[in-house]
PDB file of C-alpha atoms in Angstrom:
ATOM      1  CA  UNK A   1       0.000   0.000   0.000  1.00 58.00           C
ATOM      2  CA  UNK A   2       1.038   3.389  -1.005  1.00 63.00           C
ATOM      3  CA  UNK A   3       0.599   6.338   1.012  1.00 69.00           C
ATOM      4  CA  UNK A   4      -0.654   9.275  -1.045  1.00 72.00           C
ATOM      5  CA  UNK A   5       1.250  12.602  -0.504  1.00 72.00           C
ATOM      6  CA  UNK A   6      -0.680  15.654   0.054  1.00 66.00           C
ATOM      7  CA  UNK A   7       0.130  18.653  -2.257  1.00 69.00           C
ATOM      8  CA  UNK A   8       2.535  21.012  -0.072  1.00 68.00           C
ATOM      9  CA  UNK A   9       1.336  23.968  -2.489  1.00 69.00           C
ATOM     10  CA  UNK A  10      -2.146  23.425  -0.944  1.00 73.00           C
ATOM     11  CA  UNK A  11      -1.172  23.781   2.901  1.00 77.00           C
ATOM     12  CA  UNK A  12      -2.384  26.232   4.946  1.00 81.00           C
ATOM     13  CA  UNK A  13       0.456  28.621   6.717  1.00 81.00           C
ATOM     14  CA  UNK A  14      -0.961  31.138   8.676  1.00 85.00           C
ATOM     15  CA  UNK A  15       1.271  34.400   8.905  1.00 89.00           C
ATOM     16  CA  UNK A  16       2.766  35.350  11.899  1.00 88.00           C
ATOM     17  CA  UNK A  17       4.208  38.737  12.802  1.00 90.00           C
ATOM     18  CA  UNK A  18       7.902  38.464  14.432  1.00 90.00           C
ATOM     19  CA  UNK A  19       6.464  40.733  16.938  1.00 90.00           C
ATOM     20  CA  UNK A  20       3.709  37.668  18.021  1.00 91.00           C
ATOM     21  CA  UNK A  21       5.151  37.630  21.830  1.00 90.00           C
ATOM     22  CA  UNK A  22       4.729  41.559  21.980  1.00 92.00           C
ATOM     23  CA  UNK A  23       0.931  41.632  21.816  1.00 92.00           C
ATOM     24  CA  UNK A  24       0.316  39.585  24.811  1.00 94.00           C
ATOM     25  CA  UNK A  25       1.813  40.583  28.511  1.00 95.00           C
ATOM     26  CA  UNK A  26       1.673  36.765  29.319  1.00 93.00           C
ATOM     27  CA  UNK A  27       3.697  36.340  25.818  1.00 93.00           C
ATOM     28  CA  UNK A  28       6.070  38.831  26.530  1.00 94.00           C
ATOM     29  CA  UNK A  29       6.883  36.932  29.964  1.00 93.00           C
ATOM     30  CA  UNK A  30       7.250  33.884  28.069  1.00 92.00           C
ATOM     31  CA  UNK A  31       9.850  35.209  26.289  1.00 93.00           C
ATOM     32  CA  UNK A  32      11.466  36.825  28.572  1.00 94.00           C
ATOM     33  CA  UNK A  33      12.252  33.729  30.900  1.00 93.00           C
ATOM     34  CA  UNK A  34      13.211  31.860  27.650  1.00 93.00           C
ATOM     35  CA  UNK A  35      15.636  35.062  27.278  1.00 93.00           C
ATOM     36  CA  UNK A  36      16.973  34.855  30.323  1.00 93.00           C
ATOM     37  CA  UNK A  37      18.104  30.769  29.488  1.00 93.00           C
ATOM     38  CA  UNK A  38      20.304  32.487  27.394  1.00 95.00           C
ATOM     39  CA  UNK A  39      22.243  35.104  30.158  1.00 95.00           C
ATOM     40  CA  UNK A  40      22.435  32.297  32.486  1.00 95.00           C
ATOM     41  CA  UNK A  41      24.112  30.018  30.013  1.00 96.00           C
ATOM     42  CA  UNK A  42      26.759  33.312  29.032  1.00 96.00           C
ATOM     43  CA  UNK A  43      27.378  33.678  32.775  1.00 96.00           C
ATOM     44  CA  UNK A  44      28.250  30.255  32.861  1.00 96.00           C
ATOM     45  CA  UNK A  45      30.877  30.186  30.176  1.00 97.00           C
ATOM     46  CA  UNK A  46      32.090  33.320  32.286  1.00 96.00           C
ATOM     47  CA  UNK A  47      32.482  31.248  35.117  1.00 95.00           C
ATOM     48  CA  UNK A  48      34.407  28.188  33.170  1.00 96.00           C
ATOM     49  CA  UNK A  49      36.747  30.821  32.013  1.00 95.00           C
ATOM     50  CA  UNK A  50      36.863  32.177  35.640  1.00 93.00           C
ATOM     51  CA  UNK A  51      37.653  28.105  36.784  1.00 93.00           C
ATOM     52  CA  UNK A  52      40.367  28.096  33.653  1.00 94.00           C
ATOM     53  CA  UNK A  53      41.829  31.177  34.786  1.00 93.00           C
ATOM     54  CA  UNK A  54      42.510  29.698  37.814  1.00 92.00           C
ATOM     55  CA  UNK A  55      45.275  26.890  36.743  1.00 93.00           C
ATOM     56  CA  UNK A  56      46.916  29.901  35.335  1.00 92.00           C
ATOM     57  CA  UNK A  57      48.302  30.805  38.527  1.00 91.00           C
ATOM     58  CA  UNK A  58      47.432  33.186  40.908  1.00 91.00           C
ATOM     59  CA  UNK A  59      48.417  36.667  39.172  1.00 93.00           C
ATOM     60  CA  UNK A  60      46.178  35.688  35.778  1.00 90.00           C
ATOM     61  CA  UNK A  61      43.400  34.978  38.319  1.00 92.00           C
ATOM     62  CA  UNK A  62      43.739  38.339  40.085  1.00 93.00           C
ATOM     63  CA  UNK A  63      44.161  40.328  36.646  1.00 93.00           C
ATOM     64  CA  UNK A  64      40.698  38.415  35.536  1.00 93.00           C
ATOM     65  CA  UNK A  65      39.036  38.709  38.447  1.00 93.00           C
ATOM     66  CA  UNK A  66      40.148  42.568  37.851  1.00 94.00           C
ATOM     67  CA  UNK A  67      38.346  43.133  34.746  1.00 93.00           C
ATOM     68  CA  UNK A  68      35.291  41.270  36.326  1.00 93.00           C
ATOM     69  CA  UNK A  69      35.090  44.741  38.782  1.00 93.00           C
ATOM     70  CA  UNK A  70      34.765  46.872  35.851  1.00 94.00           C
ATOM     71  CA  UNK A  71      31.196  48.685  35.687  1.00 95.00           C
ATOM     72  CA  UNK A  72      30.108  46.686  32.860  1.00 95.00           C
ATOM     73  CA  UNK A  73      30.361  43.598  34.142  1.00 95.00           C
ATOM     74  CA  UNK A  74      29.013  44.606  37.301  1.00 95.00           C
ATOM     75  CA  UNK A  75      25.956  45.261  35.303  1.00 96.00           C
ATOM     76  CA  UNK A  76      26.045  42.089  33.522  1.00 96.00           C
ATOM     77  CA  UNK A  77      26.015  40.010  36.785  1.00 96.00           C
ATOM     78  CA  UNK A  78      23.029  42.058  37.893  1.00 96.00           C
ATOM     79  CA  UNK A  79      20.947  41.422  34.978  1.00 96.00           C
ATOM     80  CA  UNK A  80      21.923  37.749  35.410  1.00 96.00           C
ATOM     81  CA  UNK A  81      21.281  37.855  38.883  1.00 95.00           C
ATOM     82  CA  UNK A  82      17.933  39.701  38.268  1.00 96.00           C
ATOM     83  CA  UNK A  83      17.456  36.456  34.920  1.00 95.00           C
ATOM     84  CA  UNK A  84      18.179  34.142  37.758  1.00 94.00           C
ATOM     85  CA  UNK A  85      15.591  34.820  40.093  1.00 93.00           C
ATOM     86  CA  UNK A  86      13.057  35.420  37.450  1.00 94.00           C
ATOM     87  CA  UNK A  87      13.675  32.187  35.940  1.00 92.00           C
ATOM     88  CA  UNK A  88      13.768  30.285  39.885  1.00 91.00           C
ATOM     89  CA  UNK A  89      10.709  32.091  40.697  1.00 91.00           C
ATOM     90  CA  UNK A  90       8.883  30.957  37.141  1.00 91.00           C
ATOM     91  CA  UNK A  91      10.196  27.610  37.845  1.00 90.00           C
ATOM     92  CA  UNK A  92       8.780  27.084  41.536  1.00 90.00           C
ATOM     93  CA  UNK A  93       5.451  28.316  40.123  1.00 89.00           C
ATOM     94  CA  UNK A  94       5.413  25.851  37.488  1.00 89.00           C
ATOM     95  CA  UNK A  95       6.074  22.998  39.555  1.00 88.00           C
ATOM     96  CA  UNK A  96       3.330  23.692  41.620  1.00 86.00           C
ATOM     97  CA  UNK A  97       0.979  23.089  39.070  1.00 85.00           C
ATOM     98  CA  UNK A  98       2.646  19.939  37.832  1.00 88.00           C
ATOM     99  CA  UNK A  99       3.094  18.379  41.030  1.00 84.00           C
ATOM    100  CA  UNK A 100      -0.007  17.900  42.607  1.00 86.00           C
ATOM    101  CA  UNK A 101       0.424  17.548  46.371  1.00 86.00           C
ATOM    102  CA  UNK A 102      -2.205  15.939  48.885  1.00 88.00           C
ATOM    103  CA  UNK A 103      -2.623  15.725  52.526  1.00 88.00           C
ATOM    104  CA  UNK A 104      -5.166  12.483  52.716  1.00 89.00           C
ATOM    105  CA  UNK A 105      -7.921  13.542  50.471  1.00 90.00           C
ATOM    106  CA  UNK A 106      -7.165  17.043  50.511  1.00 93.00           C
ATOM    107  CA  UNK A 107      -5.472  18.723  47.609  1.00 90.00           C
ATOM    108  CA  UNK A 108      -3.003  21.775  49.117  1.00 90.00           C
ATOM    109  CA  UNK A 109      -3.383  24.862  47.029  1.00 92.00           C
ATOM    110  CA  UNK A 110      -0.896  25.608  44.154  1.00 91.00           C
ATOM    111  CA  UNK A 111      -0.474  29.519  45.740  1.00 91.00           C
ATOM    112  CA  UNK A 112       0.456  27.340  48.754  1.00 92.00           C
ATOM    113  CA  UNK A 113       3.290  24.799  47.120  1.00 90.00           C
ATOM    114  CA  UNK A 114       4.986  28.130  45.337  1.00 91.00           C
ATOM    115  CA  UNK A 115       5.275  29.518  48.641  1.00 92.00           C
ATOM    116  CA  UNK A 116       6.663  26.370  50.396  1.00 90.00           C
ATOM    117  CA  UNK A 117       9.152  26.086  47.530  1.00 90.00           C
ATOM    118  CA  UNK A 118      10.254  29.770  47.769  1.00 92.00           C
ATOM    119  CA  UNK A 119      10.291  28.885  51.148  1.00 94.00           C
ATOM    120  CA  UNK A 120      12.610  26.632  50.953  1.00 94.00           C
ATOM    121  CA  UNK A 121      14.937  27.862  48.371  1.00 93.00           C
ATOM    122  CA  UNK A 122      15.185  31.159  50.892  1.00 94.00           C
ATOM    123  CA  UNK A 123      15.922  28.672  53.881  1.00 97.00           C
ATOM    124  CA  UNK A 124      18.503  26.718  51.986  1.00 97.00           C
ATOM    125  CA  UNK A 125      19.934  30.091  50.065  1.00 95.00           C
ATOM    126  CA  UNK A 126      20.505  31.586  54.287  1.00 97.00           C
ATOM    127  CA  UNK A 127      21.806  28.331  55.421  1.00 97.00           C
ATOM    128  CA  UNK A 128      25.018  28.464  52.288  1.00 96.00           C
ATOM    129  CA  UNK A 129      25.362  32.100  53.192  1.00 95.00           C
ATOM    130  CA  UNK A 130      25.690  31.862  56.706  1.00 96.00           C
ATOM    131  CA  UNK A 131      28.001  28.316  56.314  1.00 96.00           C
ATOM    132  CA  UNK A 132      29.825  30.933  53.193  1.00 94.00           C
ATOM    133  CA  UNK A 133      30.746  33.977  55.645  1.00 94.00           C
ATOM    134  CA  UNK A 134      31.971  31.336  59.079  1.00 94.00           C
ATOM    135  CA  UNK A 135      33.645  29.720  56.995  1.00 92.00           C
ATOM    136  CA  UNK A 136      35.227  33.110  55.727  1.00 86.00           C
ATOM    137  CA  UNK A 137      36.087  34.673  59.333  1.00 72.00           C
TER     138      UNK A 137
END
């Protein structure tokens, strides 16, 4: 048996502006945690380069770690840092509407499991830093 091949000429392609993800606020944040995939990933191949720099010896770490103070890159790390928790925050929401969590019969609210995982994240974020700065002094 022979499949029969539909005529491509006779498809149906609907149009769509490049601008789609601008007419929609829910769109636009869409994109914008896909965007910030993309910072995240660039501020990881900074820090590689920051790891690399460091089998170079101590005075090509200190002259990277230099031009890392530089206003510019101050700026990038905030914009990743601001990507980051946009992205964490978008995440724990998510999850609370995939996983479905139940006490007995009882369903807990997904406004609820977002706020337990924030929760959390804080708790565990306060625990490194105060383990970061006694282990520093």
């Amino acid at each position: 048996m022979s499949a029969v091949q539909p005529d491509k000429s006779k498809l149906y392609h609907r149009q769509v502006p490049a601008t789609w993800w601008l007419k929609k606020w829910t769109y636009f944040l869409f994109m914008l945690r896909e965007l910030s995939s993309l910072f995240i990933a660039l501020f990881l191949v900074l820090y590689l380069v920051q790891l690399y720099q460091l089998t170079n010896g101590p005075q090509a770490y200190v002259a990277f770690a230099h031009k890392l103070s530089s206003p510019g890159w101050l700026l990038f790390h905030l914009v990743v840092l601001l990507f980051a928790l946009y992205h964490s925050f978008t995440w724990f929401q998510s999850t609370a509407g995939i996983l479905v969590l139940r006490i007995g019969d009882r369903v807990i609210p997904r406004d609820i499991v977002t706020v337990l995982n924030i929760g959390a994240w804080g708790l565990i974020s306060l625990v490194i830093l105060v383990l970061f700065l006694a282990l520093k002094g």
